[in-house]
Amino acid sequence: MTVVEPFGLSVRDQTLEADVQAGLAAVEEGLLEATKSDVPFITESAQHLLRAGGKRFRPLLVMLAAQFGDRHAPGLVPAAVVVELTHLATLYHDDVMDEAVVRRGVPSANTRWGNSVAVLTGDFLFARASHILADLGPEAVRIQAEAFERLVTGQILETAGPDQDRDPIDHYLDVLSGKTGSLVAVSGRFGAMMSGADESVVNILTQYGERLGVAFQLADDVLDIASDSHESGKTPGTDLREGIPTLPVLRLRALAAAGGSAEDLELCRLLDGDLSDDGRHAEVLHRLRAHPALEQARRDTVRYAADARAMLAPLPDLPAKAALEGLCDAVVHRAG
């Protein structure tokens, strides 16, 4: 058994391991090439987060999905580069919106160069992704455009918040389906589609990716509370400080609204206060780490990962199927 880095996925088949490793190496070369500019400063800013590392979760899913068709099809690496460039671009924009100071263990682009450069660098990456996508054909362009619309819609819905008569947790899960699930779904879809897999396989891996993407983001929600910066590559409690209602906080508020304890109400009061104060922020983090709401969010993560795993049942028993099941386990482990 070997481990495919950087996500830490255990792979038990040597041929699959070799294919995935070769594919991810080619994607890395493609990402470096796609982020080069004739202007050295643009190259530096565009490669800032790329060189900081990352899990390459979406390209990995492309390569695994391709195992159900022609795993050496020429469109696979460009498609994987497209989804990862799109993801990277959203990180630049997210950090501006969240006023984040750390990303992937390094200063965020907005901290280093300011908001304008960070936003424009994200736009540059979107442009490069579109350029590569154009060579993959009109169907790929349409799929990516629809996913990008869902991604942006999810971000807008998160910013706007739920309607008055909408359950905040249901609203949030819809947000995640758009914000995160859409692009992970495209990763599975592109891998299967570009490899020429059967349409039924394409549909299964698209739905699998959507559910896995939500589970992945829910695990991030748990990590934002439970981890230190060494584990997550981000400052702990960044979402808390910015008032972003992640699932542990929404679970806490639901408990409080349903007749929670005095401690629940006090913690909600602290959350509603000024968390720019380091002492108050640390107190809220400490209390949330010990609160049942965090464990509920972990169970939600497990549920979505289990739903993703169940989608794979009709697929043939190839080593790639076991690896995709392993991705579900890896997501749950991150939130454990």
PDB file of C-alpha atoms in Angstrom, residues 83-336:
ATOM      1  CA  VAL A  83     -10.540  23.018 -12.340  1.00  0.00           C
ATOM      2  CA  GLU A  84      -7.504  23.686 -10.150  1.00  0.00           C
ATOM      3  CA  LEU A  85      -6.893  27.125 -11.689  1.00  0.00           C
ATOM      4  CA  THR A  86     -10.545  27.971 -11.076  1.00  0.00           C
ATOM      5  CA  HIS A  87     -10.241  26.823  -7.481  1.00  0.00           C
ATOM      6  CA  LEU A  88      -7.057  28.834  -6.964  1.00  0.00           C
ATOM      7  CA  ALA A  89      -8.692  31.939  -8.390  1.00  0.00           C
ATOM      8  CA  THR A  90     -11.559  31.653  -5.924  1.00  0.00           C
ATOM      9  CA  LEU A  91      -9.067  31.471  -3.044  1.00  0.00           C
ATOM     10  CA  TYR A  92      -7.594  34.853  -3.999  1.00  0.00           C
ATOM     11  CA  HIS A  93     -11.072  36.375  -4.057  1.00  0.00           C
ATOM     12  CA  ASP A  94     -12.188  34.601  -0.865  1.00  0.00           C
ATOM     13  CA  ASP A  95      -9.211  35.921   1.065  1.00  0.00           C
ATOM     14  CA  VAL A  96     -10.097  39.485   0.061  1.00  0.00           C
ATOM     15  CA  MET A  97     -13.714  39.008   1.129  1.00  0.00           C
ATOM     16  CA  ASP A  98     -12.689  37.379   4.409  1.00  0.00           C
ATOM     17  CA  GLU A  99      -9.732  39.710   5.036  1.00  0.00           C
ATOM     18  CA  ALA A 100      -7.670  36.584   5.643  1.00  0.00           C
ATOM     19  CA  VAL A 101      -4.009  36.993   6.563  1.00  0.00           C
ATOM     20  CA  VAL A 102      -2.773  33.403   6.057  1.00  0.00           C
ATOM     21  CA  ARG A 103      -3.459  30.858   3.334  1.00  0.00           C
ATOM     22  CA  ARG A 104      -1.690  27.506   2.985  1.00  0.00           C
ATOM     23  CA  GLY A 105       0.740  28.507   5.695  1.00  0.00           C
ATOM     24  CA  VAL A 106       1.970  31.651   3.899  1.00  0.00           C
ATOM     25  CA  PRO A 107       0.777  35.275   3.944  1.00  0.00           C
ATOM     26  CA  SER A 108      -2.331  35.623   1.787  1.00  0.00           C
ATOM     27  CA  ALA A 109      -1.969  37.588  -1.448  1.00  0.00           C
ATOM     28  CA  ASN A 110      -4.106  40.430  -0.122  1.00  0.00           C
ATOM     29  CA  THR A 111      -1.865  40.707   2.936  1.00  0.00           C
ATOM     30  CA  ARG A 112       1.283  40.744   0.814  1.00  0.00           C
ATOM     31  CA  TRP A 113       0.203  42.954  -2.091  1.00  0.00           C
ATOM     32  CA  GLY A 114      -3.169  44.433  -1.165  1.00  0.00           C
ATOM     33  CA  ASN A 115      -6.748  43.703  -2.181  1.00  0.00           C
ATOM     34  CA  SER A 116      -6.537  45.101  -5.709  1.00  0.00           C
ATOM     35  CA  VAL A 117      -3.643  42.871  -6.738  1.00  0.00           C
ATOM     36  CA  ALA A 118      -5.279  39.829  -5.121  1.00  0.00           C
ATOM     37  CA  VAL A 119      -8.583  40.381  -6.962  1.00  0.00           C
ATOM     38  CA  LEU A 120      -6.873  41.011 -10.288  1.00  0.00           C
ATOM     39  CA  THR A 121      -4.652  37.948  -9.850  1.00  0.00           C
ATOM     40  CA  GLY A 122      -7.766  35.860  -9.331  1.00  0.00           C
ATOM     41  CA  ASP A 123      -9.193  37.353 -12.527  1.00  0.00           C
ATOM     42  CA  PHE A 124      -5.955  36.502 -14.348  1.00  0.00           C
ATOM     43  CA  LEU A 125      -6.263  32.869 -13.243  1.00  0.00           C
ATOM     44  CA  PHE A 126      -9.892  32.720 -14.383  1.00  0.00           C
ATOM     45  CA  ALA A 127      -8.789  34.051 -17.770  1.00  0.00           C
ATOM     46  CA  ARG A 128      -6.059  31.444 -18.109  1.00  0.00           C
ATOM     47  CA  ALA A 129      -8.494  28.683 -17.172  1.00  0.00           C
ATOM     48  CA  SER A 130     -10.900  29.897 -19.862  1.00  0.00           C
ATOM     49  CA  HIS A 131      -8.131  29.914 -22.452  1.00  0.00           C
ATOM     50  CA  ILE A 132      -7.297  26.257 -21.750  1.00  0.00           C
ATOM     51  CA  LEU A 133     -10.968  25.318 -21.572  1.00  0.00           C
ATOM     52  CA  ALA A 134     -11.632  26.682 -25.068  1.00  0.00           C
ATOM     53  CA  ASP A 135      -9.473  23.890 -26.514  1.00  0.00           C
ATOM     54  CA  LEU A 136     -11.565  21.203 -24.778  1.00  0.00           C
ATOM     55  CA  GLY A 137     -14.677  21.899 -26.824  1.00  0.00           C
ATOM     56  CA  PRO A 138     -18.031  23.664 -26.442  1.00  0.00           C
ATOM     57  CA  GLU A 139     -19.527  21.005 -24.142  1.00  0.00           C
ATOM     58  CA  ALA A 140     -16.680  21.428 -21.658  1.00  0.00           C
ATOM     59  CA  VAL A 141     -17.060  25.207 -21.851  1.00  0.00           C
ATOM     60  CA  ARG A 142     -20.786  24.926 -21.123  1.00  0.00           C
ATOM     61  CA  ILE A 143     -20.252  22.558 -18.176  1.00  0.00           C
ATOM     62  CA  GLN A 144     -17.607  24.783 -16.630  1.00  0.00           C
ATOM     63  CA  ALA A 145     -19.695  27.924 -17.176  1.00  0.00           C
ATOM     64  CA  GLU A 146     -22.697  26.353 -15.448  1.00  0.00           C
ATOM     65  CA  ALA A 147     -20.532  25.221 -12.535  1.00  0.00           C
ATOM     66  CA  PHE A 148     -18.955  28.656 -12.237  1.00  0.00           C
ATOM     67  CA  GLU A 149     -22.398  30.260 -12.183  1.00  0.00           C
ATOM     68  CA  ARG A 150     -23.402  27.916  -9.366  1.00  0.00           C
ATOM     69  CA  LEU A 151     -20.179  28.680  -7.515  1.00  0.00           C
ATOM     70  CA  VAL A 152     -20.727  32.435  -7.681  1.00  0.00           C
ATOM     71  CA  THR A 153     -24.407  32.054  -6.824  1.00  0.00           C
ATOM     72  CA  GLY A 154     -23.436  30.082  -3.741  1.00  0.00           C
ATOM     73  CA  GLN A 155     -21.025  32.811  -2.699  1.00  0.00           C
ATOM     74  CA  ILE A 156     -23.690  35.487  -3.175  1.00  0.00           C
ATOM     75  CA  LEU A 157     -26.247  33.477  -1.208  1.00  0.00           C
ATOM     76  CA  GLU A 158     -23.740  33.071   1.608  1.00  0.00           C
ATOM     77  CA  THR A 159     -23.132  36.816   1.651  1.00  0.00           C
ATOM     78  CA  ALA A 160     -26.854  37.651   1.517  1.00  0.00           C
ATOM     79  CA  GLY A 161     -27.842  35.103   4.156  1.00  0.00           C
ATOM     80  CA  PRO A 162     -31.037  33.028   4.349  1.00  0.00           C
ATOM     81  CA  ASP A 163     -34.529  34.423   3.821  1.00  0.00           C
ATOM     82  CA  GLN A 164     -36.473  34.991   7.003  1.00  0.00           C
ATOM     83  CA  ASP A 165     -38.578  31.839   6.568  1.00  0.00           C
ATOM     84  CA  ARG A 166     -35.649  29.605   5.519  1.00  0.00           C
ATOM     85  CA  ASP A 167     -33.877  27.266   7.898  1.00  0.00           C
ATOM     86  CA  PRO A 168     -30.308  28.619   8.187  1.00  0.00           C
ATOM     87  CA  ILE A 169     -28.749  25.152   8.094  1.00  0.00           C
ATOM     88  CA  ASP A 170     -30.647  24.139   4.938  1.00  0.00           C
ATOM     89  CA  HIS A 171     -29.637  27.461   3.379  1.00  0.00           C
ATOM     90  CA  TYR A 172     -26.006  26.872   4.296  1.00  0.00           C
ATOM     91  CA  LEU A 173     -25.921  23.371   2.842  1.00  0.00           C
ATOM     92  CA  ASP A 174     -27.356  24.776  -0.410  1.00  0.00           C
ATOM     93  CA  VAL A 175     -24.618  27.406  -0.340  1.00  0.00           C
ATOM     94  CA  LEU A 176     -21.957  24.710  -0.023  1.00  0.00           C
ATOM     95  CA  SER A 177     -23.446  22.677  -2.877  1.00  0.00           C
ATOM     96  CA  GLY A 178     -22.883  25.691  -5.109  1.00  0.00           C
ATOM     97  CA  LYS A 179     -19.716  27.150  -3.628  1.00  0.00           C
ATOM     98  CA  THR A 180     -17.742  23.927  -3.264  1.00  0.00           C
ATOM     99  CA  GLY A 181     -19.773  20.995  -4.541  1.00  0.00           C
ATOM    100  CA  SER A 182     -20.188  22.395  -8.055  1.00  0.00           C
ATOM    101  CA  LEU A 183     -16.483  22.457  -8.913  1.00  0.00           C
ATOM    102  CA  VAL A 184     -15.737  19.106  -7.284  1.00  0.00           C
ATOM    103  CA  ALA A 185     -18.650  17.655  -9.266  1.00  0.00           C
ATOM    104  CA  VAL A 186     -17.097  19.026 -12.450  1.00  0.00           C
ATOM    105  CA  SER A 187     -13.815  17.343 -11.528  1.00  0.00           C
ATOM    106  CA  GLY A 188     -15.500  13.939 -11.456  1.00  0.00           C
ATOM    107  CA  ARG A 189     -17.515  14.758 -14.560  1.00  0.00           C
ATOM    108  CA  PHE A 190     -14.530  15.953 -16.600  1.00  0.00           C
ATOM    109  CA  GLY A 191     -12.419  12.946 -15.618  1.00  0.00           C
ATOM    110  CA  ALA A 192     -15.102  10.487 -16.701  1.00  0.00           C
ATOM    111  CA  MET A 193     -16.234  12.476 -19.737  1.00  0.00           C
ATOM    112  CA  MET A 194     -12.760  13.192 -21.138  1.00  0.00           C
ATOM    113  CA  SER A 195     -11.838   9.522 -20.754  1.00  0.00           C
ATOM    114  CA  GLY A 196     -14.883   8.463 -22.787  1.00  0.00           C
ATOM    115  CA  ALA A 197     -16.551   6.576 -19.940  1.00  0.00           C
ATOM    116  CA  ASP A 198     -20.206   5.547 -20.250  1.00  0.00           C
ATOM    117  CA  GLU A 199     -22.762   8.279 -19.604  1.00  0.00           C
ATOM    118  CA  SER A 200     -24.028   6.404 -16.545  1.00  0.00           C
ATOM    119  CA  VAL A 201     -20.514   6.523 -15.079  1.00  0.00           C
ATOM    120  CA  VAL A 202     -20.240  10.245 -15.866  1.00  0.00           C
ATOM    121  CA  ASN A 203     -23.506  10.868 -13.998  1.00  0.00           C
ATOM    122  CA  ILE A 204     -22.465   8.765 -10.995  1.00  0.00           C
ATOM    123  CA  LEU A 205     -19.114  10.516 -10.630  1.00  0.00           C
ATOM    124  CA  THR A 206     -20.727  13.933 -11.040  1.00  0.00           C
ATOM    125  CA  GLN A 207     -23.160  13.236  -8.200  1.00  0.00           C
ATOM    126  CA  TYR A 208     -20.408  11.658  -6.124  1.00  0.00           C
ATOM    127  CA  GLY A 209     -18.264  14.774  -6.570  1.00  0.00           C
ATOM    128  CA  GLU A 210     -21.069  17.079  -5.486  1.00  0.00           C
ATOM    129  CA  ARG A 211     -21.617  15.201  -2.229  1.00  0.00           C
ATOM    130  CA  LEU A 212     -17.914  14.762  -1.584  1.00  0.00           C
ATOM    131  CA  GLY A 213     -17.348  18.475  -2.151  1.00  0.00           C
ATOM    132  CA  VAL A 214     -19.910  19.375   0.504  1.00  0.00           C
ATOM    133  CA  ALA A 215     -18.338  16.877   2.916  1.00  0.00           C
ATOM    134  CA  PHE A 216     -14.932  18.370   2.183  1.00  0.00           C
ATOM    135  CA  GLN A 217     -16.149  21.879   3.036  1.00  0.00           C
ATOM    136  CA  LEU A 218     -17.906  20.668   6.174  1.00  0.00           C
ATOM    137  CA  ALA A 219     -14.610  19.114   7.254  1.00  0.00           C
ATOM    138  CA  ASP A 220     -12.999  22.523   6.698  1.00  0.00           C
ATOM    139  CA  ASP A 221     -15.678  24.059   8.921  1.00  0.00           C
ATOM    140  CA  VAL A 222     -14.747  21.655  11.689  1.00  0.00           C
ATOM    141  CA  LEU A 223     -11.034  22.307  11.154  1.00  0.00           C
ATOM    142  CA  ASP A 224     -11.570  26.065  11.387  1.00  0.00           C
ATOM    143  CA  ILE A 225     -12.673  25.485  14.980  1.00  0.00           C
ATOM    144  CA  ALA A 226     -10.763  22.383  16.020  1.00  0.00           C
ATOM    145  CA  SER A 227      -7.314  22.673  14.408  1.00  0.00           C
ATOM    146  CA  ASP A 228      -4.283  24.839  14.839  1.00  0.00           C
ATOM    147  CA  SER A 229      -2.726  26.788  11.962  1.00  0.00           C
ATOM    148  CA  HIS A 230      -0.081  24.091  11.429  1.00  0.00           C
ATOM    149  CA  GLU A 231      -2.769  21.517  10.609  1.00  0.00           C
ATOM    150  CA  SER A 232      -5.028  23.676   8.439  1.00  0.00           C
ATOM    151  CA  GLY A 233      -2.633  26.185   6.859  1.00  0.00           C
ATOM    152  CA  LYS A 234      -5.002  28.964   7.930  1.00  0.00           C
ATOM    153  CA  THR A 235      -5.396  31.006  11.083  1.00  0.00           C
ATOM    154  CA  PRO A 236      -7.779  29.094  13.394  1.00  0.00           C
ATOM    155  CA  GLY A 237     -11.166  30.714  13.768  1.00  0.00           C
ATOM    156  CA  THR A 238     -10.796  32.881  10.661  1.00  0.00           C
ATOM    157  CA  ASP A 239     -14.430  32.276   9.733  1.00  0.00           C
ATOM    158  CA  LEU A 240     -15.486  33.051  13.295  1.00  0.00           C
ATOM    159  CA  ARG A 241     -13.647  36.354  13.309  1.00  0.00           C
ATOM    160  CA  GLU A 242     -15.230  37.383  10.036  1.00  0.00           C
ATOM    161  CA  GLY A 243     -18.724  36.412  11.152  1.00  0.00           C
ATOM    162  CA  ILE A 244     -19.050  33.661   8.538  1.00  0.00           C
ATOM    163  CA  PRO A 245     -21.764  31.264   9.769  1.00  0.00           C
ATOM    164  CA  THR A 246     -20.111  27.854   9.413  1.00  0.00           C
ATOM    165  CA  LEU A 247     -21.925  24.675  10.402  1.00  0.00           C
ATOM    166  CA  PRO A 248     -20.674  24.367  14.020  1.00  0.00           C
ATOM    167  CA  VAL A 249     -21.952  27.903  14.705  1.00  0.00           C
ATOM    168  CA  LEU A 250     -25.262  27.221  12.958  1.00  0.00           C
ATOM    169  CA  ARG A 251     -25.687  24.028  14.979  1.00  0.00           C
ATOM    170  CA  LEU A 252     -25.008  25.991  18.171  1.00  0.00           C
ATOM    171  CA  ARG A 253     -27.573  28.645  17.263  1.00  0.00           C
ATOM    172  CA  ALA A 254     -30.156  25.973  16.442  1.00  0.00           C
ATOM    173  CA  LEU A 255     -29.608  24.373  19.846  1.00  0.00           C
ATOM    174  CA  ALA A 256     -29.921  27.732  21.564  1.00  0.00           C
ATOM    175  CA  ALA A 257     -33.111  28.580  19.649  1.00  0.00           C
ATOM    176  CA  ALA A 258     -34.652  25.230  20.623  1.00  0.00           C
ATOM    177  CA  GLY A 259     -34.376  26.014  24.326  1.00  0.00           C
ATOM    178  CA  GLY A 260     -30.664  25.629  24.873  1.00  0.00           C
ATOM    179  CA  SER A 261     -28.790  26.011  28.110  1.00  0.00           C
ATOM    180  CA  ALA A 262     -27.585  29.251  29.644  1.00  0.00           C
ATOM    181  CA  GLU A 263     -24.114  28.306  28.365  1.00  0.00           C
ATOM    182  CA  ASP A 264     -25.459  28.036  24.804  1.00  0.00           C
ATOM    183  CA  LEU A 265     -27.058  31.468  25.053  1.00  0.00           C
ATOM    184  CA  GLU A 266     -23.923  32.985  26.535  1.00  0.00           C
ATOM    185  CA  LEU A 267     -21.790  31.533  23.756  1.00  0.00           C
ATOM    186  CA  CYS A 268     -24.190  32.931  21.133  1.00  0.00           C
ATOM    187  CA  ARG A 269     -23.926  36.320  22.827  1.00  0.00           C
ATOM    188  CA  LEU A 270     -20.143  36.156  22.619  1.00  0.00           C
ATOM    189  CA  LEU A 271     -20.357  35.196  18.935  1.00  0.00           C
ATOM    190  CA  ASP A 272     -22.546  38.228  18.275  1.00  0.00           C
ATOM    191  CA  GLY A 273     -19.947  40.518  19.848  1.00  0.00           C
ATOM    192  CA  ASP A 274     -16.685  41.929  18.553  1.00  0.00           C
ATOM    193  CA  LEU A 275     -14.397  39.006  17.780  1.00  0.00           C
ATOM    194  CA  SER A 276     -11.600  41.252  16.563  1.00  0.00           C
ATOM    195  CA  ASP A 277     -10.513  41.221  20.208  1.00  0.00           C
ATOM    196  CA  ASP A 278      -7.983  38.383  20.498  1.00  0.00           C
ATOM    197  CA  GLY A 279      -8.999  37.442  24.031  1.00  0.00           C
ATOM    198  CA  ARG A 280     -12.685  37.198  23.187  1.00  0.00           C
ATOM    199  CA  HIS A 281     -11.904  35.298  19.992  1.00  0.00           C
ATOM    200  CA  ALA A 282      -9.761  32.791  21.907  1.00  0.00           C
ATOM    201  CA  GLU A 283     -12.497  32.301  24.510  1.00  0.00           C
ATOM    202  CA  VAL A 284     -15.111  31.578  21.841  1.00  0.00           C
ATOM    203  CA  LEU A 285     -12.790  29.103  20.099  1.00  0.00           C
ATOM    204  CA  HIS A 286     -12.086  27.344  23.388  1.00  0.00           C
ATOM    205  CA  ARG A 287     -15.788  27.024  24.228  1.00  0.00           C
ATOM    206  CA  LEU A 288     -16.801  25.853  20.751  1.00  0.00           C
ATOM    207  CA  ARG A 289     -14.131  23.158  20.777  1.00  0.00           C
ATOM    208  CA  ALA A 290     -15.791  21.615  23.809  1.00  0.00           C
ATOM    209  CA  HIS A 291     -19.384  22.151  22.655  1.00  0.00           C
ATOM    210  CA  PRO A 292     -21.696  19.395  21.310  1.00  0.00           C
ATOM    211  CA  ALA A 293     -22.362  21.555  18.221  1.00  0.00           C
ATOM    212  CA  LEU A 294     -18.874  20.733  16.960  1.00  0.00           C
ATOM    213  CA  GLU A 295     -19.564  17.009  17.268  1.00  0.00           C
ATOM    214  CA  GLN A 296     -22.861  17.481  15.424  1.00  0.00           C
ATOM    215  CA  ALA A 297     -20.968  19.163  12.575  1.00  0.00           C
ATOM    216  CA  ARG A 298     -18.589  16.204  12.495  1.00  0.00           C
ATOM    217  CA  ARG A 299     -21.557  13.844  12.175  1.00  0.00           C
ATOM    218  CA  ASP A 300     -22.914  15.942   9.295  1.00  0.00           C
ATOM    219  CA  THR A 301     -19.531  15.593   7.570  1.00  0.00           C
ATOM    220  CA  VAL A 302     -19.639  11.824   8.013  1.00  0.00           C
ATOM    221  CA  ARG A 303     -23.187  11.715   6.623  1.00  0.00           C
ATOM    222  CA  TYR A 304     -22.291  13.576   3.422  1.00  0.00           C
ATOM    223  CA  ALA A 305     -19.177  11.448   2.937  1.00  0.00           C
ATOM    224  CA  ALA A 306     -21.292   8.309   3.384  1.00  0.00           C
ATOM    225  CA  ASP A 307     -23.788   9.614   0.797  1.00  0.00           C
ATOM    226  CA  ALA A 308     -20.907  10.169  -1.624  1.00  0.00           C
ATOM    227  CA  ARG A 309     -19.605   6.667  -1.000  1.00  0.00           C
ATOM    228  CA  ALA A 310     -23.050   5.154  -1.584  1.00  0.00           C
ATOM    229  CA  MET A 311     -23.202   6.769  -5.031  1.00  0.00           C
ATOM    230  CA  LEU A 312     -20.268   4.605  -6.121  1.00  0.00           C
ATOM    231  CA  ALA A 313     -22.084   1.288  -5.586  1.00  0.00           C
ATOM    232  CA  PRO A 314     -23.038   0.704  -9.268  1.00  0.00           C
ATOM    233  CA  LEU A 315     -19.466   1.224 -10.525  1.00  0.00           C
ATOM    234  CA  PRO A 316     -17.348  -1.789 -11.519  1.00  0.00           C
ATOM    235  CA  ASP A 317     -14.972  -3.023  -8.820  1.00  0.00           C
ATOM    236  CA  LEU A 318     -11.840  -1.417 -10.203  1.00  0.00           C
ATOM    237  CA  PRO A 319      -8.986  -0.208  -7.972  1.00  0.00           C
ATOM    238  CA  ALA A 320     -10.150   3.339  -8.733  1.00  0.00           C
ATOM    239  CA  LYS A 321     -13.487   2.623  -7.060  1.00  0.00           C
ATOM    240  CA  ALA A 322     -11.701   1.634  -3.850  1.00  0.00           C
ATOM    241  CA  ALA A 323      -9.589   4.782  -4.121  1.00  0.00           C
ATOM    242  CA  LEU A 324     -12.689   6.953  -4.514  1.00  0.00           C
ATOM    243  CA  GLU A 325     -14.150   5.274  -1.430  1.00  0.00           C
ATOM    244  CA  GLY A 326     -10.852   6.047   0.280  1.00  0.00           C
ATOM    245  CA  LEU A 327     -11.321   9.728  -0.535  1.00  0.00           C
ATOM    246  CA  CYS A 328     -14.547   9.651   1.472  1.00  0.00           C
ATOM    247  CA  ASP A 329     -12.646   8.158   4.404  1.00  0.00           C
ATOM    248  CA  ALA A 330      -9.886  10.757   4.056  1.00  0.00           C
ATOM    249  CA  VAL A 331     -12.410  13.608   4.197  1.00  0.00           C
ATOM    250  CA  VAL A 332     -13.953  12.170   7.360  1.00  0.00           C
ATOM    251  CA  HIS A 333     -10.508  11.710   8.883  1.00  0.00           C
ATOM    252  CA  ARG A 334      -9.746  15.401   8.366  1.00  0.00           C
ATOM    253  CA  ALA A 335     -12.761  16.277  10.528  1.00  0.00           C
ATOM    254  CA  GLY A 336     -12.006  13.609  13.141  1.00  0.00           C
TER     255      GLY A 336
END
